[in-house]
Coordinates of C-alpha atoms and ligand atoms in Angstrom, one line a residue:
M1 CA 0.0 0.0 0.0
S2 CA 1.6 3.3 -1.0
D3 CA 1.7 6.4 1.2
S4 CA -0.7 8.4 -1.0
K5 CA -3.3 5.6 -0.8
T6 CA -3.1 5.7 3.0
Q7 CA -3.5 9.4 2.9
N8 CA -6.6 9.1 0.8
H9 CA -8.1 6.6 3.3
L10 CA -7.4 8.8 6.3
F11 CA -8.8 11.8 4.4
W12 CA -12.1 10.1 3.6
E13 CA -12.5 8.6 7.0
N14 CA -12.1 12.1 8.5
E15 CA -14.6 13.5 6.0
E16 CA -17.1 10.9 7.0
L17 CA -16.5 11.7 10.7
K18 CA -17.7 15.2 9.9
L19 CA -20.8 13.6 8.4
D20 CA -21.3 11.6 11.6
E21 CA -21.2 14.7 13.7
R22 CA -23.9 16.3 11.6
L23 CA -26.0 13.1 11.8
Y24 CA -25.8 13.1 15.5
Y25 CA -27.5 16.5 15.7
A26 CA -30.0 15.3 13.1
V27 CA -31.0 12.2 15.1
W28 CA -30.8 13.7 18.6
P29 CA -32.3 17.3 18.4
G30 CA -32.4 18.8 21.8
G31 CA -30.3 16.0 23.3
Q32 CA -31.4 14.0 26.4
E33 CA -33.6 16.9 27.6
A34 CA -35.8 16.5 24.6
V35 CA -36.1 12.7 25.0
D36 CA -37.0 13.3 28.7
R37 CA -39.7 15.7 27.7
L38 CA -41.1 13.2 25.2
A39 CA -41.1 10.5 28.0
K40 CA -43.2 12.8 30.2
Q41 CA -45.8 13.0 27.4
G42 CA -45.8 9.1 27.2
K43 CA -43.9 9.2 23.9
R44 CA -40.7 7.7 22.6
P45 CA -38.3 9.1 20.0
V46 CA -39.7 8.6 16.6
R47 CA -37.0 6.3 15.3
D48 CA -37.7 3.9 18.2
L49 CA -41.3 3.6 16.9
I50 CA -40.0 3.0 13.3
S51 CA -37.7 0.2 14.4
E52 CA -40.8 -1.5 16.0
L53 CA -42.9 -0.9 12.9
I54 CA -40.5 -2.6 10.5
D55 CA -39.9 -6.3 10.5
S56 CA -37.4 -7.3 13.3
D57 CA -33.8 -7.7 12.2
T58 CA -34.4 -5.6 9.0
E59 CA -32.8 -2.3 8.2
F60 CA -34.6 1.1 8.0
F61 CA -33.1 2.9 5.0
E62 CA -33.4 6.5 6.1
F63 CA -33.2 9.4 3.5
S64 CA -31.8 12.9 3.7
R65 CA -30.8 12.9 7.3
I66 CA -28.7 16.1 6.9
A67 CA -31.7 18.0 5.4
G68 CA -32.5 21.3 7.0
F69 CA -29.0 22.4 8.3
G70 CA -28.0 26.0 7.8
M71 CA -31.4 27.1 6.3
N72 CA -31.4 30.4 8.1
Y73 CA -35.2 30.7 8.4
P74 CA -36.8 33.4 10.5
D75 CA -35.8 32.7 14.2
V76 CA -34.4 29.3 13.2
T77 CA -30.9 28.5 11.7
D78 CA -31.0 24.7 11.5
V79 CA -34.0 22.4 11.2
P80 CA -32.4 19.1 12.2
C81 CA -33.3 16.4 9.8
A82 CA -35.9 18.9 8.4
G83 CA -38.0 17.9 11.4
L84 CA -39.2 14.8 9.5
V85 CA -37.9 11.2 9.3
T86 CA -38.4 9.5 5.9
G87 CA -37.2 6.2 4.7
I88 CA -38.0 2.7 3.4
G89 CA -38.3 -0.4 5.5
K90 CA -40.0 -3.8 5.2
I91 CA -43.4 -4.4 6.9
H92 CA -44.4 -8.1 6.6
G93 CA -41.8 -8.5 3.9
N94 CA -43.1 -5.6 1.8
W95 CA -41.0 -2.4 1.2
T96 CA -43.0 0.5 2.6
M97 CA -42.4 4.2 2.7
I98 CA -42.4 5.7 6.3
I99 CA -42.9 9.4 6.9
A100 CA -42.8 10.5 10.5
N101 CA -42.8 13.9 12.2
D102 CA -40.1 14.5 14.8
S103 CA -42.0 16.6 17.4
R104 CA -38.7 17.5 19.1
V105 CA -38.1 19.9 16.3
K106 CA -40.4 22.9 16.8
A107 CA -43.4 20.5 17.5
G108 CA -42.9 18.8 14.1
T109 CA -44.1 21.9 12.3
Y110 CA -43.6 22.2 8.5
F111 CA -40.9 24.5 7.2
P112 CA -40.3 24.8 3.5
I113 CA -37.6 22.1 3.7
T114 CA -39.9 19.8 5.7
L115 CA -42.5 20.0 3.0
K116 CA -39.8 19.3 0.3
K117 CA -38.7 16.3 2.2
H118 CA -42.3 15.0 2.8
M119 CA -43.1 15.5 -1.0
R120 CA -39.9 13.8 -2.1
A121 CA -40.8 10.7 0.0
Q122 CA -44.3 10.7 -1.4
A123 CA -42.8 11.0 -4.9
I124 CA -40.5 8.0 -4.4
A125 CA -43.5 6.0 -3.0
E126 CA -45.6 6.9 -6.0
Q127 CA -42.8 6.2 -8.6
C128 CA -42.0 2.9 -7.0
G129 CA -45.5 1.8 -6.0
L130 CA -45.0 1.7 -2.2
N131 CA -47.6 1.8 0.5
C132 CA -47.1 4.7 2.9
V133 CA -47.2 4.9 6.7
Y134 CA -47.4 8.3 8.3
I135 CA -46.5 8.7 12.0
A136 CA -48.2 12.1 12.5
D137 CA -47.2 14.4 15.4
S138 CA -47.1 18.0 14.0
G139 CA -48.2 21.5 14.9
G140 CA -49.0 22.0 11.2
A141 CA -47.5 24.9 9.3
Y142 CA -44.5 26.8 10.8
L143 CA -46.6 29.9 11.2
P144 CA -43.9 32.6 10.8
M145 CA -43.5 31.3 7.3
Q146 CA -47.1 30.6 6.3
A147 CA -46.7 32.3 2.9
D148 CA -43.9 29.9 2.1
V149 CA -45.6 26.8 3.2
F150 CA -49.3 27.2 2.8
P151 CA -50.8 28.3 -0.5
D152 CA -48.7 27.0 -3.5
D153 CA -48.3 23.7 -5.4
Q154 CA -45.8 21.6 -3.5
H155 CA -46.9 23.4 -0.3
F156 CA -49.1 22.0 2.5
G157 CA -52.1 21.0 0.4
S158 CA -50.0 18.8 -1.9
M159 CA -49.4 16.3 0.9
F160 CA -53.1 15.5 0.9
Y161 CA -53.4 15.7 -2.8
N162 CA -50.7 13.1 -3.0
M163 CA -52.4 10.9 -0.4
A164 CA -55.6 11.0 -2.3
R165 CA -54.0 10.1 -5.6
M166 CA -51.9 7.4 -4.2
S167 CA -54.8 5.8 -2.5
S168 CA -56.8 5.9 -5.7
M169 CA -53.9 4.0 -7.3
G170 CA -54.3 1.3 -4.7
L171 CA -51.3 2.4 -2.6
K172 CA -52.4 2.2 1.0
Q173 CA -52.0 5.4 3.1
I174 CA -52.0 4.5 6.8
T175 CA -51.7 7.1 9.5
L176 CA -50.7 6.6 13.1
S177 CA -51.4 9.8 15.0
T178 CA -49.2 10.0 18.1
G179 CA -49.7 13.7 18.9
G180 CA -51.2 17.0 17.8
N181 CA -52.6 17.3 14.3
T182 CA -54.0 20.8 14.0
A183 CA -55.8 22.6 11.2
G184 CA -54.4 21.5 7.8
G185 CA -52.4 18.9 9.7
A186 CA -55.6 17.1 10.7
Y187 CA -56.0 16.0 7.1
I188 CA -53.2 13.6 7.6
V189 CA -55.6 11.6 9.8
F190 CA -58.8 12.2 7.8
M191 CA -57.3 11.6 4.4
A192 CA -55.7 8.2 5.3
C193 CA -57.2 4.9 4.1
Q194 CA -57.1 3.9 7.7
A195 CA -56.1 6.0 10.7
V196 CA -55.1 4.9 14.2
M197 CA -55.4 7.3 17.2
I198 CA -53.9 7.0 20.6
D199 CA -56.1 7.9 23.6
K200 CA -55.0 11.1 25.4
L201 CA -52.0 11.5 23.1
A202 CA -53.4 12.1 19.7
Y203 CA -55.6 15.0 18.7
S204 CA -57.0 16.0 15.4
F205 CA -59.1 19.1 14.8
L206 CA -59.5 21.8 12.2
G207 CA -59.2 24.5 14.9
G208 CA -57.6 23.9 18.3
P209 CA -59.2 24.9 21.6
P210 CA -57.8 28.5 21.5
L211 CA -59.2 29.1 18.1
V212 CA -62.5 27.6 19.0
K213 CA -62.8 29.9 22.0
M214 CA -62.0 32.9 19.9
A215 CA -64.4 31.9 17.1
T216 CA -67.4 30.7 19.0
G217 CA -66.7 31.3 22.7
E218 CA -66.9 27.6 23.4
K219 CA -64.5 26.4 26.1
I220 CA -63.4 22.9 25.4
S221 CA -60.4 20.6 26.1
A222 CA -58.3 19.2 23.2
E223 CA -59.4 15.7 24.3
E224 CA -63.1 16.5 24.0
L225 CA -62.6 18.5 20.8
G226 CA -60.7 16.0 18.8
G227 CA -59.2 13.1 20.8
A228 CA -59.0 9.5 19.9
K229 CA -62.5 8.7 21.4
V230 CA -64.2 11.6 19.5
H231 CA -62.8 10.4 16.2
T232 CA -63.1 6.6 16.6
Q233 CA -66.5 6.6 18.4
L234 CA -68.3 9.8 17.2
S235 CA -67.0 11.4 14.1
G236 CA -65.7 8.3 12.3
G237 CA -62.7 10.4 11.2
A238 CA -60.3 7.7 12.5
D239 CA -60.7 4.0 12.4
H240 CA -58.7 2.4 15.2
F241 CA -58.5 3.3 18.9
C242 CA -55.5 2.4 21.1
T243 CA -54.0 3.5 24.4
T244 CA -50.2 3.4 23.8
Q245 CA -47.8 4.0 21.0
E246 CA -46.7 0.3 21.0
E247 CA -50.3 -0.8 20.6
G248 CA -50.7 1.8 17.7
I249 CA -47.7 0.4 15.9
Q250 CA -49.0 -3.2 16.2
I251 CA -52.3 -2.1 14.7
V252 CA -50.5 -0.6 11.7
R253 CA -48.6 -3.8 11.2
D254 CA -51.8 -5.8 11.4
I255 CA -53.5 -3.6 8.8
L256 CA -50.6 -4.1 6.4
S257 CA -50.3 -7.9 7.1
L258 CA -53.0 -8.5 4.5
E259 CA -51.2 -6.8 1.7
P260 CA -50.2 -9.1 -1.2
P261 CA -46.4 -9.8 -1.4
Q262 CA -44.4 -7.5 -3.7
K263 CA -42.6 -9.0 -6.7
L264 CA -39.6 -7.9 -8.8
F265 CA -40.2 -7.2 -12.5
L266 CA -36.8 -8.5 -13.5
H267 CA -35.0 -11.8 -13.1
R268 CA -32.8 -11.7 -10.1
Y269 CA -29.8 -13.9 -10.1
A270 CA -28.3 -15.5 -7.0
E271 CA -26.5 -12.9 -4.9
T272 CA -22.7 -13.3 -4.7
P273 CA -20.7 -11.1 -2.4
S274 CA -18.4 -8.5 -3.8
K275 CA -14.8 -9.7 -3.9
V276 CA -13.3 -6.4 -3.0
P277 CA -13.7 -4.9 0.5
P278 CA -15.2 -1.4 0.6
E279 CA -11.9 -0.1 2.1
V280 CA -10.6 -0.2 -1.4
I281 CA -12.9 2.7 -2.4
Y282 CA -11.4 4.8 0.4
E283 CA -7.9 4.1 -1.0
M284 CA -8.7 4.6 -4.7
L285 CA -10.6 7.9 -4.6
P286 CA -8.2 10.8 -4.5
A287 CA -8.8 13.5 -1.9
A288 CA -8.4 16.2 -4.7
I289 CA -11.8 16.4 -6.3
H290 CA -10.6 17.1 -9.8
Q291 CA -7.9 14.4 -9.9
G292 CA -8.7 11.6 -12.3
I293 CA -10.1 8.3 -11.0
D294 CA -10.0 4.6 -12.1
I295 CA -13.7 3.9 -12.3
R296 CA -13.2 0.3 -13.3
S297 CA -11.7 -0.5 -9.9
F298 CA -14.5 1.3 -8.2
L299 CA -17.1 -0.7 -10.1
E300 CA -15.3 -3.9 -9.3
A301 CA -15.5 -2.9 -5.6
I302 CA -19.3 -2.6 -5.6
A303 CA -20.2 -5.4 -8.1
D304 CA -21.2 -9.0 -7.2
D305 CA -18.1 -11.1 -7.4
G306 CA -16.1 -8.0 -8.5
Y307 CA -17.3 -8.6 -12.0
F308 CA -17.8 -5.7 -14.5
S309 CA -18.6 -6.7 -18.1
E310 CA -17.5 -3.7 -20.2
Y311 CA -19.2 -2.5 -23.4
K312 CA -17.0 -1.0 -26.2
K313 CA -13.9 -1.2 -23.9
H314 CA -11.5 -0.4 -26.7
Y315 CA -13.4 2.3 -28.5
A316 CA -11.6 5.7 -29.0
P317 CA -9.0 5.4 -26.2
G318 CA -8.4 8.6 -24.3
R319 CA -11.6 10.2 -25.4
G320 CA -14.3 7.4 -25.6
D321 CA -13.3 5.9 -22.2
N322 CA -13.9 9.1 -20.2
I323 CA -17.2 7.3 -19.8
V324 CA -17.2 3.6 -19.1
T325 CA -20.3 1.6 -20.0
G326 CA -21.2 -2.0 -19.2
K327 CA -23.1 -4.3 -16.9
L328 CA -22.6 -5.6 -13.4
R329 CA -24.9 -7.3 -10.8
L330 CA -25.8 -5.8 -7.5
K331 CA -26.9 -8.5 -5.1
G332 CA -28.2 -10.5 -8.0
I333 CA -29.9 -7.6 -9.9
P334 CA -28.4 -6.9 -13.3
V335 CA -27.6 -3.2 -13.8
G336 CA -26.4 -1.2 -16.8
V337 CA -23.7 1.3 -15.9
V338 CA -22.7 4.7 -17.3
A339 CA -19.8 5.9 -15.3
S340 CA -17.3 8.8 -15.5
N341 CA -13.7 7.7 -15.8
A342 CA -10.3 9.5 -15.5
V343 CA -10.9 13.3 -15.2
G344 CA -14.4 12.7 -16.5
I345 CA -14.5 15.4 -19.3
I346 CA -17.1 14.1 -21.8
F347 CA -15.8 14.0 -25.4
I348 CA -18.0 13.4 -28.4
E349 CA -17.0 9.7 -28.5
A350 CA -17.9 9.2 -24.9
A351 CA -21.3 10.9 -25.4
R352 CA -22.1 8.8 -28.4
K353 CA -21.1 5.6 -26.7
A354 CA -23.2 6.5 -23.6
T355 CA -26.2 7.4 -25.7
E356 CA -26.0 4.0 -27.5
W357 CA -25.7 2.1 -24.2
I358 CA -28.6 3.9 -22.5
I359 CA -30.8 3.1 -25.5
R360 CA -29.6 -0.5 -25.4
C361 CA -30.3 -0.9 -21.7
S362 CA -33.7 0.7 -22.1
Q363 CA -34.5 -1.8 -24.9
E364 CA -33.4 -4.7 -22.7
K365 CA -35.3 -3.3 -19.7
I366 CA -32.2 -3.3 -17.6
P367 CA -32.1 -0.5 -15.0
L368 CA -29.3 2.1 -15.2
L369 CA -26.7 3.3 -12.7
F370 CA -25.0 6.6 -13.5
V371 CA -21.8 7.1 -11.6
Q372 CA -21.1 10.8 -11.9
S373 CA -17.6 12.3 -11.6
S374 CA -17.6 14.8 -14.5
P375 CA -16.7 18.5 -14.7
G376 CA -18.6 18.8 -18.0
Y377 CA -18.6 18.2 -21.7
M378 CA -15.5 19.1 -23.7
V379 CA -15.3 22.8 -24.8
G380 CA -13.4 24.6 -27.6
S381 CA -13.7 25.1 -31.3
E382 CA -12.7 21.6 -32.3
A383 CA -15.4 20.0 -30.0
E384 CA -18.0 22.6 -31.1
Q385 CA -17.4 22.0 -34.8
M386 CA -17.5 18.3 -34.3
G387 CA -20.9 18.6 -32.7
I388 CA -20.3 18.2 -28.9
G389 CA -23.5 20.2 -28.3
K390 CA -25.6 17.9 -30.6
Y391 CA -24.1 14.7 -29.3
G392 CA -24.4 15.8 -25.7
A393 CA -28.0 16.7 -26.3
D394 CA -28.6 13.2 -27.7
M395 CA -27.2 11.8 -24.5
V396 CA -29.6 14.1 -22.5
R397 CA -32.5 13.0 -24.7
A398 CA -31.7 9.3 -24.1
V399 CA -31.4 9.8 -20.4
S400 CA -34.8 11.7 -20.4
C401 CA -36.6 9.1 -22.4
A402 CA -35.2 5.8 -21.1
Q403 CA -38.1 3.9 -19.5
V404 CA -36.0 1.9 -17.1
P405 CA -35.4 2.9 -13.4
R406 CA -32.3 5.2 -13.2
I407 CA -30.2 5.9 -10.2
Q408 CA -27.5 8.5 -9.9
L409 CA -24.5 8.3 -7.6
V410 CA -22.1 11.3 -7.4
I411 CA -18.5 10.6 -6.4
G412 CA -16.8 13.6 -7.8
P413 CA -17.3 16.8 -9.8
D414 CA -20.9 17.3 -11.0
N415 CA -20.9 20.4 -13.1
G416 CA -22.6 22.0 -16.1
A417 CA -24.4 19.9 -18.7
A418 CA -22.6 16.8 -17.4
N419 CA -25.1 17.0 -14.6
Y420 CA -27.9 16.6 -17.2
G421 CA -26.3 13.9 -19.3
M422 CA -25.4 11.9 -16.2
C423 CA -29.0 12.0 -14.9
G424 CA -29.0 14.8 -12.3
R425 CA -32.0 15.7 -10.3
A426 CA -33.9 17.4 -13.1
Y427 CA -33.9 14.1 -15.0
R428 CA -35.9 12.5 -12.2
P429 CA -33.8 9.5 -11.3
H430 CA -35.6 7.1 -9.0
F431 CA -32.9 7.8 -6.4
L432 CA -30.0 10.3 -6.3
F433 CA -27.1 9.6 -3.9
S434 CA -24.0 11.6 -3.2
T435 CA -20.9 11.0 -1.2
M436 CA -18.4 13.3 0.6
R437 CA -16.5 13.6 -2.6
A438 CA -19.5 15.0 -4.6
R439 CA -19.4 18.6 -5.7
T440 CA -22.5 19.8 -7.5
S441 CA -22.6 23.2 -9.1
V442 CA -22.9 24.9 -12.5
M443 CA -19.2 25.1 -12.7
S444 CA -16.2 24.7 -10.4
G445 CA -15.3 27.6 -8.0
R446 CA -12.2 28.3 -10.0
S447 CA -14.0 28.5 -13.3
A448 CA -16.8 30.6 -11.9
A449 CA -14.3 33.0 -10.2
G450 CA -12.6 33.5 -13.6
V451 CA -15.8 34.2 -15.5
L452 CA -17.2 36.5 -12.8
L453 CA -13.9 38.3 -12.4
S454 CA -13.7 39.1 -16.1
I455 CA -17.3 40.6 -16.0
E456 CA -16.4 42.6 -12.8
E457 CA -13.2 43.9 -14.4
R458 CA -15.1 45.2 -17.5
K459 CA -17.6 47.0 -15.3
R460 CA -15.0 48.6 -13.2
E461 CA -13.0 49.7 -16.3
A462 CA -16.1 51.2 -17.8
K463 CA -16.5 53.3 -14.6
G464 CA -12.9 54.4 -14.9
K465 CA -11.9 52.6 -11.7
P466 CA -9.9 49.5 -12.8
M467 CA -9.5 46.8 -10.1
T468 CA -6.2 46.5 -8.3
E469 CA -4.4 43.2 -8.1
I470 CA -5.3 42.9 -4.5
E471 CA -9.0 43.5 -5.2
K472 CA -8.9 41.0 -8.0
E473 CA -7.4 38.3 -5.8
D474 CA -9.9 39.1 -3.0
F475 CA -12.8 38.9 -5.5
R476 CA -11.5 35.6 -6.9
Q477 CA -11.2 34.0 -3.5
K478 CA -14.6 35.1 -2.4
M479 CA -16.2 33.5 -5.5
I480 CA -14.2 30.3 -5.1
D481 CA -15.3 30.0 -1.4
K482 CA -19.0 30.7 -2.4
Y483 CA -19.1 28.2 -5.2
D484 CA -17.1 25.5 -3.4
G485 CA -19.4 26.0 -0.4
E486 CA -22.6 25.7 -2.4
A487 CA -21.3 22.6 -4.3
H488 CA -20.4 20.7 -1.0
P489 CA -22.5 17.6 -0.1
F490 CA -23.6 19.3 3.2
Y491 CA -25.0 22.3 1.4
C492 CA -26.7 20.2 -1.3
G493 CA -27.8 17.5 1.2
A494 CA -29.4 20.2 3.4
R495 CA -31.5 21.3 0.5
L496 CA -32.5 17.8 -0.6
L497 CA -30.5 17.8 -3.8
S498 CA -29.6 14.3 -2.9
D499 CA -31.6 11.5 -1.2
R500 CA -28.7 10.7 1.1
V501 CA -25.0 11.4 1.5
L502 CA -23.7 7.8 1.5
K503 CA -20.5 6.7 3.1
F504 CA -18.4 4.7 0.7
S505 CA -18.9 1.6 2.8
E506 CA -22.7 2.0 2.4
I507 CA -22.8 2.3 -1.4
R508 CA -23.3 -1.4 -2.3
D509 CA -26.2 -2.0 0.2
W510 CA -28.0 1.2 -0.7
L511 CA -27.7 0.8 -4.4
A512 CA -29.0 -2.8 -4.2
M513 CA -31.9 -1.8 -2.1
S514 CA -32.8 1.1 -4.4
F515 CA -32.7 -1.0 -7.5
E516 CA -34.8 -3.6 -5.9
V517 CA -37.4 -1.0 -4.8
S518 CA -37.3 0.7 -8.2
L519 CA -38.1 -2.6 -9.9
L520 CA -41.4 -3.3 -8.0
K521 CA -43.3 -1.6 -10.8
S522 CA -43.2 -3.1 -14.3
V523 CA -41.0 -1.2 -16.8
G524 CA -42.7 0.6 -19.7
E525 CA -42.1 -0.1 -23.4
P526 CA -38.9 1.6 -24.6
S527 CA -39.3 4.7 -26.7
F528 CA -37.1 7.5 -28.0
G529 CA -39.1 10.7 -28.7
N530 CA -41.9 9.3 -30.8
L531 CA -39.9 6.3 -32.0
R532 CA -39.9 2.9 -30.4
F533 CA -36.6 1.2 -30.5
Ligands
COA1 N1 -45.6 27.4 14.2 C1 -44.5 27.9 14.7 N2 -44.0 27.4 15.9 C2 -44.7 26.5 16.5 C3 -45.9 26.0 16.1 C4 -46.4 26.5 14.8 N3 -47.5 26.1 14.3 N4 -46.4 25.1 16.9 C5 -45.5 25.0 17.9 N5 -44.5 25.8 17.7 C6 -43.2 25.9 18.5 C7 -43.5 26.5 19.8 O1 -43.4 27.9 19.8 C8 -42.3 25.9 20.6 O2 -41.1 26.6 20.2 P1 -39.9 26.8 21.3 O3 -39.3 25.4 21.5 O4 -38.9 27.7 20.6 O5 -40.5 27.4 22.5 C9 -42.1 24.5 20.0 O6 -42.7 24.6 18.7 C10 -42.7 23.4 20.8 O7 -44.1 23.7 21.0 P2 -44.9 23.4 22.3 O8 -46.2 24.0 22.3 O9 -44.0 23.7 23.5 O10 -45.0 21.8 22.2 P3 -46.1 20.8 22.8 O11 -45.6 19.4 22.5 O12 -46.4 21.2 24.2 O13 -47.4 21.1 21.9 C11 -48.7 21.4 19.9 C12 -47.5 20.8 20.6 C13 -48.6 21.1 18.4 C14 -50.0 20.7 20.4 C15 -48.8 22.9 20.2 O14 -47.5 23.5 20.0 C16 -49.7 23.7 19.3 O15 -50.9 23.6 19.6 N6 -49.2 24.4 18.3 C17 -50.1 25.3 17.5 C18 -50.7 24.4 16.4 C19 -51.5 25.2 15.4 O16 -52.4 26.0 15.8 N7 -51.2 25.1 14.1 C20 -51.9 25.7 13.1 C21 -51.0 25.7 11.9 S1 -51.8 24.9 10.5

């Protein structure tokens, strides 16, 4: 093992420690004091409930845990975990989406980022055909920001619109109410296919006691107004009555025990372990983000049996192999791969090869994995005249129209149109994961600083006040810091531009789970624009 490899390993371990620190605050908002306060209310931390809800000895795959950090909302800098736990777990053997308020974060109220996280989880559930369980304990809209969370599409009402649409598609929407569900929040109980309420803990009403007193003068307790007895015995707004959280969880499990078993719409081969330990990934990926990588070794480290079958391996060396294409299996699931290699600049040859491969996989109904580490398409007169714009656009078109599940994993630079061609967020991959090596921005800090500096210099010259060398350097550095900060996985993860920042050691398990879940719905017929191919 050479020294530089050891340095890489230490570097990435240290980066992932920083991720762990952030995760701690996401999972334990308010520390022990907040847990004690919950206990006094007869409640347990929401992840404890989730671990009881899913089948024993199975894993809960939690999304976007670093969402909500550094949002700088009115009165609130961080919203740990966006105040909402979302993820996929198995209930009676079936993958199920779980969406749960964390009442330790401002009473589980909805900030803009909370809504975005809720909607993203519902979108995954709809796209993959998953039933949803809601563990509801929310004060509703975060009132200081009502204009940003109430009236628009993708705001509060969209949660219930999604519930109605999914239930009409046959996807069960089950709510366990474990706390307050006030005003709009009450619909999470009333819109469910079946709702469970806990005596003296769960409340659901369109207007809480203070509002009722103001509006009608009636003085009434929360329990009498909208407690579990009111809704299970009088209004019929909820369907199941229980007295503890544990009992409530059991009822949800019982409801879902009658669901038919899910099946995979693709032949799954026997799973073989990867031959290469994940530590190799820590060694092989350089700490310098723009340094070239050996993607074949990376793919061998995640594939069953370390086997990657490459397509057009010898095509256009040095230009065609800045993208590597081929197939591997992930825990028995065959997957087509489009992966950046070396420094990742996409030349015409690489774009054409990738387009061909995407179409081929779509035709074979093989799902696609995009491993992104590309700073962009090749620029310059030669590339332009040879048609890099056109061939890059063909790649984007193939990515957009491929009918198969697509998943993006970012392990390096993710800039410019390469973000499009490699299936970035706008191309609606079923899942999008990043790592601590990911850097997503329109261009690198260095390039952006150069472009913006030349504009600023022109402006200052026109005003007759040319920039001094010190001013130029200061301007350049500020731009580099801004761009590099915004490209960082913490910044992007906080804003839900990824579904999770994965540790390198988690990549194989998460990709296998995500492909499995993505293949629970049958794949449509392949088409390219209005052509079938
Ligand atoms: N908007 C903004 N902040 C809210 C909020 C809301 N809708 N609901 C609660 N909070 C804040 C509280 O101010 C408090 O902040 P702090 O920790 O900085 O003091 C924190 O959330 C916890 O609230 P608290 O009332 O102490 O928690 P609780 O567990 O005792 O009660 C509720 C929870 C939801 C029953 C109660 O907070 C409540 O009734 N909230 C108002 C709900 C409402 O009317 N919503 C209408 C919006 S659609």
